[in-house]
Each structure stands twice: as C-alpha cells, then as structure tokens.
Coordinates of C-alpha atoms in Angstrom, one line a residue:
M98 CA -24.9 10.4 26.0
T99 CA -23.4 10.4 22.5
A100 CA -24.5 8.1 19.7
P101 CA -22.0 5.5 18.5
D102 CA -19.9 6.7 15.5
P103 CA -20.2 4.0 12.9
D104 CA -17.7 5.6 10.6
G105 CA -15.2 5.9 13.4
L106 CA -15.7 2.2 14.2
L107 CA -15.2 1.2 10.6
A108 CA -12.0 3.4 10.4
E109 CA -10.7 1.7 13.6
Q110 CA -11.5 -1.8 12.2
L111 CA -9.6 -0.9 9.0
L112 CA -6.6 0.3 10.9
R113 CA -6.6 -2.9 13.1
L114 CA -6.9 -5.1 10.0
T115 CA -4.0 -3.2 8.3
R116 CA -1.8 -3.7 11.4
R117 CA -2.8 -7.4 11.5
V118 CA -2.0 -7.8 7.8
H119 CA 1.5 -6.2 8.3
R120 CA 2.2 -8.4 11.3
I121 CA 1.3 -11.6 9.4
Q122 CA 3.1 -10.7 6.3
K123 CA 6.2 -9.8 8.4
R124 CA 6.0 -13.2 10.1
H125 CA 5.7 -15.0 6.7
L126 CA 8.7 -13.0 5.4
E127 CA 10.8 -13.9 8.5
H128 CA 10.0 -17.6 8.1
R129 CA 11.4 -17.5 4.6
D130 CA 14.6 -16.0 6.0
L131 CA 15.1 -13.7 3.0
G132 CA 16.7 -10.9 5.1
I133 CA 14.4 -8.4 3.4
T134 CA 12.4 -5.9 5.3
P135 CA 8.8 -5.1 4.5
A136 CA 9.9 -1.7 3.0
Q137 CA 12.5 -3.4 0.8
S138 CA 9.9 -6.0 -0.2
R139 CA 7.6 -3.1 -1.3
L140 CA 10.4 -1.6 -3.3
L141 CA 11.2 -4.9 -5.1
R142 CA 7.5 -5.4 -6.0
T143 CA 7.3 -1.8 -7.3
L144 CA 10.5 -2.3 -9.3
A145 CA 9.1 -5.4 -10.9
H146 CA 6.2 -3.4 -12.4
Y147 CA 8.5 -1.3 -14.6
G148 CA 9.2 -2.4 -18.2
S149 CA 12.7 -0.9 -18.0
P150 CA 14.8 0.1 -15.0
P151 CA 13.4 3.2 -13.4
R152 CA 15.3 6.1 -11.8
M153 CA 15.4 6.5 -8.1
A154 CA 13.2 9.5 -8.4
D155 CA 10.6 7.4 -10.3
L156 CA 10.6 4.9 -7.5
A157 CA 10.3 7.6 -4.8
E158 CA 7.3 9.0 -6.6
R159 CA 5.6 5.7 -7.1
L160 CA 6.2 4.7 -3.4
E161 CA 5.2 8.1 -2.2
V162 CA 8.3 8.6 -0.2
V163 CA 11.2 11.0 -0.2
P164 CA 14.1 10.1 -2.5
R165 CA 16.5 9.7 0.5
A166 CA 14.3 6.8 1.7
V167 CA 14.6 5.1 -1.7
T168 CA 18.4 5.5 -1.5
T169 CA 18.6 3.8 1.8
L170 CA 16.4 0.9 0.6
V171 CA 18.4 0.5 -2.6
D172 CA 21.7 0.6 -0.7
G173 CA 20.5 -2.3 1.4
L174 CA 19.1 -4.3 -1.5
E175 CA 22.3 -3.6 -3.6
A176 CA 24.5 -4.8 -0.7
A177 CA 22.4 -8.0 -0.6
G178 CA 22.8 -8.5 -4.4
K179 CA 19.0 -8.0 -5.1
V180 CA 19.3 -4.9 -7.2
R181 CA 22.0 -3.0 -9.0
R182 CA 22.6 0.6 -10.2
V183 CA 23.1 0.9 -13.9
P184 CA 23.9 4.0 -16.0
D185 CA 21.1 5.3 -18.3
P186 CA 22.2 4.5 -21.9
A187 CA 20.9 7.9 -23.1
N188 CA 22.3 10.0 -20.2
R189 CA 25.4 8.9 -18.2
R190 CA 24.5 11.2 -15.4
V191 CA 21.2 9.3 -14.7
I192 CA 21.4 6.1 -12.7
R193 CA 18.7 3.5 -13.0
I194 CA 17.8 0.6 -10.7
E195 CA 17.3 -2.9 -12.0
L196 CA 16.6 -6.3 -10.4
T197 CA 19.3 -8.9 -10.4
D198 CA 18.7 -12.6 -10.8
D199 CA 18.8 -12.9 -7.0
G200 CA 16.3 -10.1 -6.8
R201 CA 13.9 -11.9 -9.1
A202 CA 14.3 -15.1 -7.1
A203 CA 13.6 -13.1 -3.9
L204 CA 10.6 -11.6 -5.5
R205 CA 9.2 -15.1 -6.2
E206 CA 9.7 -16.0 -2.6
L207 CA 8.1 -12.7 -1.5
R208 CA 5.1 -13.4 -3.6
G209 CA 4.8 -16.9 -2.0
A210 CA 5.0 -15.3 1.4
R211 CA 2.3 -12.8 0.5
R212 CA 0.1 -15.6 -0.8
S213 CA 0.6 -17.6 2.4
A214 CA -0.2 -14.5 4.5
A215 CA -3.3 -13.8 2.4
E216 CA -4.5 -17.4 2.8
E217 CA -4.1 -17.1 6.6
I218 CA -5.9 -13.8 6.8
L219 CA -8.8 -14.7 4.5
A220 CA -9.2 -18.3 5.8
P221 CA -12.4 -17.5 7.8
L222 CA -14.1 -16.1 4.6
T223 CA -16.1 -18.1 2.1
D224 CA -15.4 -17.6 -1.6
E225 CA -18.5 -15.4 -1.9
Q226 CA -17.4 -13.2 1.1
R227 CA -14.0 -12.9 -0.5
T228 CA -15.5 -11.6 -3.8
V229 CA -17.7 -9.1 -1.9
L230 CA -14.7 -7.9 0.2
G231 CA -12.6 -7.5 -3.0
G232 CA -15.4 -5.3 -4.5
L233 CA -15.7 -3.3 -1.4
L234 CA -11.9 -2.7 -1.1
D235 CA -11.8 -1.7 -4.8
T236 CA -14.4 0.9 -4.2
L237 CA -12.6 2.2 -1.2
I238 CA -9.2 2.3 -2.9
D239 CA -10.3 3.5 -6.3
G240 CA -13.5 5.4 -5.6
P241 CA -16.9 5.0 -7.2
G242 CA -17.1 3.0 -10.4
A243 CA -14.4 0.6 -9.5
D244 CA -16.8 -2.4 -9.2
T245 CA -15.8 -3.5 -12.8
G246 CA -12.7 -5.2 -11.4
E247 CA -10.5 -3.1 -13.7
G248 CA -9.0 -1.3 -10.7
R249 CA -7.8 -4.4 -8.9
R250 CA -4.3 -4.0 -7.5
T251 CA -1.8 -6.8 -7.5
A252 CA 1.3 -5.1 -5.9

C-alpha cells in the first residue's frame, strides 16, 4: 500500500480551486452582459497596466501567448469598440493598441465582476484567514521572501 501524496493532493486542490475561480468569474462576467470573453478580459486588464499604448508583441510577451492569439483578441475587442490600433508616433510601421472610452468603461465593469466573484469565493473565510491565504499565495507565486506584501498582484 502506498502512502498518501500530500503534495499531489495540494496540487489537485489548487487546480480545482483555479477551475472554480474561472467558472465563478465567467458567470459574473456573463451576468454583466459585456460580451467579453475571459481571455479578452485578461487582455484589457493587461493593457490598462501600460503607461502608454503597447505593441501587440509586448502584449503577447506579457500575456505569455503567441502573437497570433493577441491579434485574434484585439480583432474582437476592436470590433466591439473597446480598443483601437494606433500608429506609433516614432515609427509608422509599428502599431500600438490603446483602450477606448468604451474599453475603460468595460474595464470598470470587469473589475466589479472580479470583486463580486472574489467576494463569493472568499465568503467562507474570516479576515484573518484571508490575510493568511494572501501571504501563502504570494509565497507560491513569487517565491521565498514575498511575505512583505510587495509582490501582491492586482491584475
């Protein structure tokens, strides 16, 4: 008889939690009827972190996807009026992606949907448990030494 694998169990729990988070976030997005997929939502959130409009290659690198995937996402968001392609002022051959006013409004709605989903997911936890969980997740995401709170991710 083999001994239980505690690390395997933890990995499975993390995967199950990740799937649950995605399902709940997707449901909250659908209730807001934004017509934005979770992947498009991620691109909008990423785009909002740039100080100036990034190139598609920059977005692909940040999202850790192939450039073609970003092109497809941008095409859909551009058709919906959430982003637009603009020429780089320093190099006409370079195209940059910027949020439109509709895109910024959608981003506000998306943040609300994420907050609602987080409240639903974290509802069973006390404030103290949430703090401990945040510290544990920081350590797992950023590695040792992340317990200072400096590595907290907001996207």
